[in-house]
PDB file of C-alpha atoms in Angstrom:
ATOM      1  CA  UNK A   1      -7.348 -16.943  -9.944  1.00 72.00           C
ATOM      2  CA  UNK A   2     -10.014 -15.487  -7.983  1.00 85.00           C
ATOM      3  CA  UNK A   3     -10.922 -17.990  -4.967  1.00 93.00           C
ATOM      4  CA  UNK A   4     -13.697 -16.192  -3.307  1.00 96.00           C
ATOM      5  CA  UNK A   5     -16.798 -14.969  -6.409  1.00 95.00           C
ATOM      6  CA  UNK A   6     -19.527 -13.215  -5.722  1.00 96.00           C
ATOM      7  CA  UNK A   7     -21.436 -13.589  -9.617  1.00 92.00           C
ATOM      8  CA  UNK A   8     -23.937 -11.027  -9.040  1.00 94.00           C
ATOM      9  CA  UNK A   9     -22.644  -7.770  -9.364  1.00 93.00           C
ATOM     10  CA  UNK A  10     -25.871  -5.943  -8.224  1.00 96.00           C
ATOM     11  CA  UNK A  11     -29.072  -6.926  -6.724  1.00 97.00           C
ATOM     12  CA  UNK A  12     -32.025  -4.311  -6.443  1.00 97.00           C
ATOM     13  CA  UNK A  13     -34.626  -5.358  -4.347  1.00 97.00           C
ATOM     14  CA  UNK A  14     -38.119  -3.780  -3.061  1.00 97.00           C
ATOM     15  CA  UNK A  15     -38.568  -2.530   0.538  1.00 97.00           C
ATOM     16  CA  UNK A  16     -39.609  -5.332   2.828  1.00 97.00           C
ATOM     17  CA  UNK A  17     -39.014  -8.405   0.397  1.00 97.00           C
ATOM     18  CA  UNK A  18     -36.024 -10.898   0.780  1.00 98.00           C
ATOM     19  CA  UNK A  19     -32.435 -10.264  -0.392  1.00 98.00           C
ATOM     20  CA  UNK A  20     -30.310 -13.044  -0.956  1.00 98.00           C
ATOM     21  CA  UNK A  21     -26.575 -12.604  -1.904  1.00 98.00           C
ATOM     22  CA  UNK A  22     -24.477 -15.434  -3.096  1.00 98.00           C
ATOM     23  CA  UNK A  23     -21.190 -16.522  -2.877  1.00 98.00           C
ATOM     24  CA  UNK A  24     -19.064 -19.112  -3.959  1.00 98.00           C
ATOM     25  CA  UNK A  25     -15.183 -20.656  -3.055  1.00 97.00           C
ATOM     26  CA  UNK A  26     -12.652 -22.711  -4.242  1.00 96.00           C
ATOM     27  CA  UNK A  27     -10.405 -23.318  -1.837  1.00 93.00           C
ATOM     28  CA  UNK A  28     -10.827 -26.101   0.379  1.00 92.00           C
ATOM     29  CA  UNK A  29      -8.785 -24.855   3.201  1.00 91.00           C
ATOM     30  CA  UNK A  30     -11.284 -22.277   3.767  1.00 93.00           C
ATOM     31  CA  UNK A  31     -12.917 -22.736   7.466  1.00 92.00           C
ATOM     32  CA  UNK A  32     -14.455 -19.800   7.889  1.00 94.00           C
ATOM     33  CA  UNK A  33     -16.615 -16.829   6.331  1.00 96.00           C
ATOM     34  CA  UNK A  34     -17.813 -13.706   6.987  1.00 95.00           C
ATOM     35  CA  UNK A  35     -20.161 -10.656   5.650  1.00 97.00           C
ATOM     36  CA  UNK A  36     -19.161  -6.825   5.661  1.00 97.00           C
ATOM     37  CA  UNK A  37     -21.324  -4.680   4.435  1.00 97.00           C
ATOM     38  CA  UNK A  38     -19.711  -1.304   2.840  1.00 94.00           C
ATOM     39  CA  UNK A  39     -21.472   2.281   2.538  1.00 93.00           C
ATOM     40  CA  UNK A  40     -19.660   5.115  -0.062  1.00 89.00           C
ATOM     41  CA  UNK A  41     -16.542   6.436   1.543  1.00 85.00           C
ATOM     42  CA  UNK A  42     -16.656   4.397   4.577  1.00 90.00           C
ATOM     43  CA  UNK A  43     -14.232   0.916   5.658  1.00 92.00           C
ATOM     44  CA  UNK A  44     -16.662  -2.448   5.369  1.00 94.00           C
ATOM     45  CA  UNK A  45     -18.472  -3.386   8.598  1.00 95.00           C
ATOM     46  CA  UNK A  46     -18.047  -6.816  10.093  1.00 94.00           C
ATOM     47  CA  UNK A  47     -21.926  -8.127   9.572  1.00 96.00           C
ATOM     48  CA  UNK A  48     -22.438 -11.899  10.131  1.00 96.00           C
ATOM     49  CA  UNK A  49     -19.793 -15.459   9.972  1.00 95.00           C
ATOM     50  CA  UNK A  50     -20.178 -18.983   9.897  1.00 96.00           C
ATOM     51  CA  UNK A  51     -17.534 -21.771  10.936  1.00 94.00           C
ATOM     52  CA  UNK A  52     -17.537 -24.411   8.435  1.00 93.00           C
ATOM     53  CA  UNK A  53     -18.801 -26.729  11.208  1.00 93.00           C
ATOM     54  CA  UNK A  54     -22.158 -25.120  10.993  1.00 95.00           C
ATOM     55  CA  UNK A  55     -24.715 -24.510   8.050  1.00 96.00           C
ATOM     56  CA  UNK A  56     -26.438 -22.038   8.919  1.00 97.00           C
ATOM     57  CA  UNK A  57     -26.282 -19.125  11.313  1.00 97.00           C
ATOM     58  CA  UNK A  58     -28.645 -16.115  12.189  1.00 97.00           C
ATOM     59  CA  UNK A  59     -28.685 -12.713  13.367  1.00 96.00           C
ATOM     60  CA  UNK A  60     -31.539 -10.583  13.695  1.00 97.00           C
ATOM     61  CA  UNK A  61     -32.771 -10.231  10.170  1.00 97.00           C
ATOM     62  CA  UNK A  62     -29.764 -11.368   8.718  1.00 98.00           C
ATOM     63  CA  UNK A  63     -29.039 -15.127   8.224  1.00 98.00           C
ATOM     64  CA  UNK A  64     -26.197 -16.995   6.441  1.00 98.00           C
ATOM     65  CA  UNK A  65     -26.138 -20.402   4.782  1.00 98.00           C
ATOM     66  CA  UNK A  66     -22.901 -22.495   3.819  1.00 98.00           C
ATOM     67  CA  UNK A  67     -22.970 -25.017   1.617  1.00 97.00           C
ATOM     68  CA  UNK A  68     -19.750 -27.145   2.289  1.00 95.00           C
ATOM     69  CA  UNK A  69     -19.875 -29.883  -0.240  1.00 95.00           C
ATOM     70  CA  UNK A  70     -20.757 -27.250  -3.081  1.00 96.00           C
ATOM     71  CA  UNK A  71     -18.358 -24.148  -1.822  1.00 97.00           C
ATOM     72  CA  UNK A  72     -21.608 -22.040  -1.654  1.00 97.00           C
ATOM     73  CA  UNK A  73     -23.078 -19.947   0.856  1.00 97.00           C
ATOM     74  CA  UNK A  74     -25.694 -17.161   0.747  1.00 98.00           C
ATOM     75  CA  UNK A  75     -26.482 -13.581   3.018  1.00 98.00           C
ATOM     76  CA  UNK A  76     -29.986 -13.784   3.317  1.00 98.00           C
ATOM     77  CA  UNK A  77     -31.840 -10.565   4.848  1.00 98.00           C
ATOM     78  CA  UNK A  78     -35.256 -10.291   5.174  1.00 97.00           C
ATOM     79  CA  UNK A  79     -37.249  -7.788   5.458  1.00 98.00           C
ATOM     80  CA  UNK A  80     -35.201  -5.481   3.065  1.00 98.00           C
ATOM     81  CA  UNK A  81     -35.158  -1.853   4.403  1.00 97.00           C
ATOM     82  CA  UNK A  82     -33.342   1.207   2.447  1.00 96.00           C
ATOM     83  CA  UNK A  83     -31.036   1.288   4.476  1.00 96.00           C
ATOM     84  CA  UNK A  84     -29.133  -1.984   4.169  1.00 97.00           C
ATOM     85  CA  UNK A  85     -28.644  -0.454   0.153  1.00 97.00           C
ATOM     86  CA  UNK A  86     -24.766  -1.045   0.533  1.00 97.00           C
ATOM     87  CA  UNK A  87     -22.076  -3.100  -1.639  1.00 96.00           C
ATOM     88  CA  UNK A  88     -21.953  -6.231   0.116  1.00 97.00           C
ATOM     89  CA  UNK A  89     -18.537  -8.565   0.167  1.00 96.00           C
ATOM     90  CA  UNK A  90     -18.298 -12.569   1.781  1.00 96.00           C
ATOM     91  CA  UNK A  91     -14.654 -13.042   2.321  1.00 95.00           C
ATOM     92  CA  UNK A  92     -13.080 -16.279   3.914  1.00 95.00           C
ATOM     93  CA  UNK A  93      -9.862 -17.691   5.723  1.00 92.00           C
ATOM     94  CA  UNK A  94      -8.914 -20.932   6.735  1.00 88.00           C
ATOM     95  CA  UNK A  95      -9.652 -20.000  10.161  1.00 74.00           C
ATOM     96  CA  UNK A  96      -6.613 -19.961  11.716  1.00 70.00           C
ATOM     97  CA  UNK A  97      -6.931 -16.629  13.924  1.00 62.00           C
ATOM     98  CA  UNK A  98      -4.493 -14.109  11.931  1.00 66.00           C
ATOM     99  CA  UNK A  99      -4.985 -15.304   8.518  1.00 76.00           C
ATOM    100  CA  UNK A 100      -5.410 -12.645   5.948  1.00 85.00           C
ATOM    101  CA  UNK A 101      -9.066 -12.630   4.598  1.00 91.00           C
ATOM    102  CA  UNK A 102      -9.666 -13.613   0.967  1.00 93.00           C
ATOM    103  CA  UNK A 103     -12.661 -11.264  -0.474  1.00 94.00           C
ATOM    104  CA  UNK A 104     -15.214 -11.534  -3.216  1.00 95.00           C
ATOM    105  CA  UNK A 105     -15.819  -8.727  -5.493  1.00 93.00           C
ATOM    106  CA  UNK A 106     -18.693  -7.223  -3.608  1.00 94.00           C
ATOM    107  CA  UNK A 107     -22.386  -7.227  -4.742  1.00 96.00           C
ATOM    108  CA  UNK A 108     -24.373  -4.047  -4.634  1.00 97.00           C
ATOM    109  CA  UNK A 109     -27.543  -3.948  -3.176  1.00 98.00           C
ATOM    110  CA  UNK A 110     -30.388  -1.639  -3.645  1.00 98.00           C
ATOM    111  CA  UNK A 111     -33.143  -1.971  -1.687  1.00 98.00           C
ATOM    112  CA  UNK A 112     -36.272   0.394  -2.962  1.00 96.00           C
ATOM    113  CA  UNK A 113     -39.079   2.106  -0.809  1.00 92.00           C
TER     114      UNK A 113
ATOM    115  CA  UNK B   1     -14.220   3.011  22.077  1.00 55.00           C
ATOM    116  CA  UNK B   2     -12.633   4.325  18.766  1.00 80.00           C
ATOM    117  CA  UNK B   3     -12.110   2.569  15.452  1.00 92.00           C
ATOM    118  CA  UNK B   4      -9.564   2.341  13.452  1.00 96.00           C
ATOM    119  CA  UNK B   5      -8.351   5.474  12.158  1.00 96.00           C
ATOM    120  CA  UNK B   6      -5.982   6.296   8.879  1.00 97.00           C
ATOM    121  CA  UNK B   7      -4.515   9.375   7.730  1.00 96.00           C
ATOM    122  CA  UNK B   8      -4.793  11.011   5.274  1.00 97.00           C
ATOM    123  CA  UNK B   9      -8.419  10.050   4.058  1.00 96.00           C
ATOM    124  CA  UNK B  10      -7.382  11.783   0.735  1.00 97.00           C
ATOM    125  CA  UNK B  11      -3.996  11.996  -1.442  1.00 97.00           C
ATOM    126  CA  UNK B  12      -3.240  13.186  -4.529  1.00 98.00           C
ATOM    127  CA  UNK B  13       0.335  12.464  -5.970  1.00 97.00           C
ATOM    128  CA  UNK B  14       2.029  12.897  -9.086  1.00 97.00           C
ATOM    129  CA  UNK B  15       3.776   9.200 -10.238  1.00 97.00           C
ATOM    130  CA  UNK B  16       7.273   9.161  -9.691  1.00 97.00           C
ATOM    131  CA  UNK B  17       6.866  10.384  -5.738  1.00 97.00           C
ATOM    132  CA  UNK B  18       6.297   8.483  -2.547  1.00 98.00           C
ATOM    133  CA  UNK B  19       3.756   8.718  -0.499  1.00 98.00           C
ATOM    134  CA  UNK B  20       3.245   7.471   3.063  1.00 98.00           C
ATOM    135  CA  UNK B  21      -0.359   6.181   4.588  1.00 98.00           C
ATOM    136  CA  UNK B  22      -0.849   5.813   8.252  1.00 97.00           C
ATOM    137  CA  UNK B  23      -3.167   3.329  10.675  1.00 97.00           C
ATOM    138  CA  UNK B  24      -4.071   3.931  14.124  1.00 96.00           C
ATOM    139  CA  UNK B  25      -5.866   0.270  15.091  1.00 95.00           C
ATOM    140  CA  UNK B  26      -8.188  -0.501  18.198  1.00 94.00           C
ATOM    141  CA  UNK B  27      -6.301   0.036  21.626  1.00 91.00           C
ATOM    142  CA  UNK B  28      -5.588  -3.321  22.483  1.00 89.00           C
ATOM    143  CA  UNK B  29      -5.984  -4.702  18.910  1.00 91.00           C
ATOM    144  CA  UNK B  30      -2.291  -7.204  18.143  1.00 90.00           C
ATOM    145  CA  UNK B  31      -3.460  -7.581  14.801  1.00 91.00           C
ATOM    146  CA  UNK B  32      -3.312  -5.352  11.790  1.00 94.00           C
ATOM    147  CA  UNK B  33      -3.347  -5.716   8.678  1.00 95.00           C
ATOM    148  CA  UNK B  34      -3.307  -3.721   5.200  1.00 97.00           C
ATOM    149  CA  UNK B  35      -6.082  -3.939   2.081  1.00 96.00           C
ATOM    150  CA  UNK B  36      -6.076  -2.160  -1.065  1.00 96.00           C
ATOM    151  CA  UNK B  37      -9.210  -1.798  -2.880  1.00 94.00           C
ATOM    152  CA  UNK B  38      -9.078  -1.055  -6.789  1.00 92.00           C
ATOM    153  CA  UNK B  39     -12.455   0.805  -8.265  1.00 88.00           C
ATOM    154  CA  UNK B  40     -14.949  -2.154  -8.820  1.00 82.00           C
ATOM    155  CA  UNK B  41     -12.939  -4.914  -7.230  1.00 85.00           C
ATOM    156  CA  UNK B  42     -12.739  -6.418  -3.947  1.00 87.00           C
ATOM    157  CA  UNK B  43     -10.271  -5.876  -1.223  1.00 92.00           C
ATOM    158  CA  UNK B  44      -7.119  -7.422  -2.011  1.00 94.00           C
ATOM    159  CA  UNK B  45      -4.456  -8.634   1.341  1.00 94.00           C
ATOM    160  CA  UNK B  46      -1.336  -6.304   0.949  1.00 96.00           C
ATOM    161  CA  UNK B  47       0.270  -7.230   4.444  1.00 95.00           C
ATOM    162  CA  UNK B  48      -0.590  -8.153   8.334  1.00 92.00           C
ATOM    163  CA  UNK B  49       1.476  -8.101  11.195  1.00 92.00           C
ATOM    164  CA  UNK B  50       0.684 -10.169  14.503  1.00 89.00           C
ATOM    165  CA  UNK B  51       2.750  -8.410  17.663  1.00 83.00           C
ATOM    166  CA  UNK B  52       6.353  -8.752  17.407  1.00 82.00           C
ATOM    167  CA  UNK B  53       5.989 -11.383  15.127  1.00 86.00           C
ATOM    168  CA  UNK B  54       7.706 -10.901  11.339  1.00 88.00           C
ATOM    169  CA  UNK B  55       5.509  -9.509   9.257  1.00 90.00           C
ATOM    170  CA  UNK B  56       3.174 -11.802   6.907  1.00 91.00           C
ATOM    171  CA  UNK B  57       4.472  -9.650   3.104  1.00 92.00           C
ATOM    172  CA  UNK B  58       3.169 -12.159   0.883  1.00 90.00           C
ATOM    173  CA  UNK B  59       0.173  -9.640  -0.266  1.00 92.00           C
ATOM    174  CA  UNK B  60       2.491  -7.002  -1.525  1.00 95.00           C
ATOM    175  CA  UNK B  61       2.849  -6.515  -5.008  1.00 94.00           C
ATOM    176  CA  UNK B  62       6.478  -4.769  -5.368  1.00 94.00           C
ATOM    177  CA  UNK B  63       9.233  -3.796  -4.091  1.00 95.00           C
ATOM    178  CA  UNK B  64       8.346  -0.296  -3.846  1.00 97.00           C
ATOM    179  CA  UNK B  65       5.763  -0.943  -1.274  1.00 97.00           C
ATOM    180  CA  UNK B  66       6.512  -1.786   2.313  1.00 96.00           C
ATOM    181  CA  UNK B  67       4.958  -1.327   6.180  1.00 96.00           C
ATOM    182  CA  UNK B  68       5.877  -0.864   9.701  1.00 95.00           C
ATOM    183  CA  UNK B  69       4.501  -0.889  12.745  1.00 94.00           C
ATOM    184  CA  UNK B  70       5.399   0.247  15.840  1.00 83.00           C
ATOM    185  CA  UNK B  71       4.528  -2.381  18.548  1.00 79.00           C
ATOM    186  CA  UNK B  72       0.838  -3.206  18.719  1.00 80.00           C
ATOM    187  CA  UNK B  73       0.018   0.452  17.766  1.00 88.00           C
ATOM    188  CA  UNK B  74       0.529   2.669  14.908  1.00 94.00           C
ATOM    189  CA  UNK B  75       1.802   1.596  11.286  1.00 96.00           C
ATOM    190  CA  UNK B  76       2.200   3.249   8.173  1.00 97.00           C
ATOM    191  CA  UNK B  77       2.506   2.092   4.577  1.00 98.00           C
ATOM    192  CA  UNK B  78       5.200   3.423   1.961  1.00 98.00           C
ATOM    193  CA  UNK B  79       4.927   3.106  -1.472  1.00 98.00           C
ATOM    194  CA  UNK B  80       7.840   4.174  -3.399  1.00 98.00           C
ATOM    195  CA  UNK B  81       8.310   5.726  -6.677  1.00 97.00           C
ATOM    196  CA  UNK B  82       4.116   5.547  -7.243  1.00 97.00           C
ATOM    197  CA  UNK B  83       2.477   4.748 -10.716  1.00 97.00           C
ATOM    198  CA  UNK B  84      -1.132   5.279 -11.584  1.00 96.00           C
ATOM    199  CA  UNK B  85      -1.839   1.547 -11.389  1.00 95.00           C
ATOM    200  CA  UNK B  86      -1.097   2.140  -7.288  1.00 97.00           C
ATOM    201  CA  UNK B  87      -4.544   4.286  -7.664  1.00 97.00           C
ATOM    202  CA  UNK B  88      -7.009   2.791  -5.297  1.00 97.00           C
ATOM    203  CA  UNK B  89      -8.328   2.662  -1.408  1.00 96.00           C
ATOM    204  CA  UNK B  90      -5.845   1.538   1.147  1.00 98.00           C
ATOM    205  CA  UNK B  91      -7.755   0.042   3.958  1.00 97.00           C
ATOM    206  CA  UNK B  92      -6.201  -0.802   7.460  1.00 97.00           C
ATOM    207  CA  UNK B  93      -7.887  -3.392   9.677  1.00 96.00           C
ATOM    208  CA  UNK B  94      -7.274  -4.541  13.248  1.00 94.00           C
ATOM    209  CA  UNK B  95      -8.788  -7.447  15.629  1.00 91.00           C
ATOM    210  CA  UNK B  96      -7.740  -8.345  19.176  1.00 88.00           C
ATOM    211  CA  UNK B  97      -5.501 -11.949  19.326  1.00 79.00           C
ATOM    212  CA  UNK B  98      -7.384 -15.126  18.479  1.00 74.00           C
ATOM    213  CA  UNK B  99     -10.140 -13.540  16.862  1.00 80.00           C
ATOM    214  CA  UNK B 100     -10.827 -13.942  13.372  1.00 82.00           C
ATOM    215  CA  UNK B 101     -12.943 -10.894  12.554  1.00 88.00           C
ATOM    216  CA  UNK B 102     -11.785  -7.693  11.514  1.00 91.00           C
ATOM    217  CA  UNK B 103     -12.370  -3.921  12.176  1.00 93.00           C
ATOM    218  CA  UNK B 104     -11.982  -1.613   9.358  1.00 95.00           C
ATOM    219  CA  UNK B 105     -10.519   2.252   8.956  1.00 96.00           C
ATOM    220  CA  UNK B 106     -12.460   4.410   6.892  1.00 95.00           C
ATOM    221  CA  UNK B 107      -9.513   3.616   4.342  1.00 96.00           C
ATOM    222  CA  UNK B 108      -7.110   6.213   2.282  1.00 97.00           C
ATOM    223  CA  UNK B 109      -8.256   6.818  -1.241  1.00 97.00           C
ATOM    224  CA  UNK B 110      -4.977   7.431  -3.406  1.00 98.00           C
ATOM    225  CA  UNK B 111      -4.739   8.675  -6.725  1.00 97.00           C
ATOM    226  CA  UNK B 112      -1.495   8.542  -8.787  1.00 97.00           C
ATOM    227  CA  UNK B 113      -1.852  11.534 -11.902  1.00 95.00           C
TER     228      UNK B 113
END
């Protein structure tokens, strides 16, 4: 029973448009969510999170949206550059600092000059 | 400062033998915790261990695997008596106490012939 889905398994996207990677939940007594971003042969890299008390929260090009009435939320980066080509997971936890995180199954990105 | 570090980055064993997988987390860092990542799938919780707290095991998936860790530092993970369905990326993570994201290791890629 997966709890955390990420539907799209790739994404390929031209240089300088918007990406927008989705992700949806089922458990309830998630609080909290985050975006790593993984290269080849690397661990992921902490990106972006949003409390559930929030809907929306931004850094630099990179924004996130939650959705708490329809277990959705959505990486948005914009503009696209090469180099954020990278698999891309959302993971969640029910906040309580020292919970395990519960991952999606990562969406690829390609981003093309 | 340094990241998290694990050892070996690469290991080849024949099923049947044991093998042994080491994390070196953030100086200062009282949590860690253990991933594995199959090929194509997301990161799945093995265990996590919060300073001299018992250990949080509800992630492993035998018997034949189990962790320590000394203190807040170093821990390693044993698997016992591997089979090829043990093949994947072990991933360590730390984060400092009360903090809810988490730094990755370049992870251990094991395969099981």
């Amino acid at each position: 029973d997966q709890q955390v889905k990420q539907n799209s398994p790739s994404l390929s996207v031209q240089e300088g448009r918007i990406s927008i990677l989705n992700c949806d939940y089922t458990n309830s007594m998630f609080d909290y969510f985050l975006w790593y971003k993984k290269y080849p042969a690397e661990g992921p890299t902490f990106l972006i999170s949003i409390s559930s008390i929030k809907d929306k929260n931004e850094d630099g090009r990179f924004t996130v949206f939650l959705n708490k009435s329809a277990k959705h939320l959505s990486l948005h980066i914009v503009p696209s550059q090469p180099g954020d080509s990278a698999v891309y997971f959302c993971a969640a936890t029910p906040g309580n600092a020292g919970n395990m995180l519960t991952f999606g199954g990562g969406t690829r990105l390609m981003v093309k000059p | 400062g340094a990241g998290v570090s694990q050892s070996p980055s690469n290991k080849v064993t024949e099923k049947g033998k044991d093998v042994e997988l080491r994390c070196d987390p953030i100086s200062g860092h009282t949590a860690l915790y253990w991933y594995r990542q199959r090929l194509g799938q997301g990161l799945e919780f093995l265990i996590y261990f919060q300073g001299n707290s018992a250990p949080d095991k509800s992630g492993l998936p035998s018997d034949r695997f189990s962790a320590e860790r000394t203190g807040e530092s170093v821990s390693t993970l044993t698997i016992q008596r591997t089979q090829q369905e043990d093949s994947a990326v072990y991933l360590c993570a730390s984060s400092p106490q009360l903090a809810l994201e988490q730094y990755f290791g370049p992870g251990t890629r094991l395969t099981v012939t």
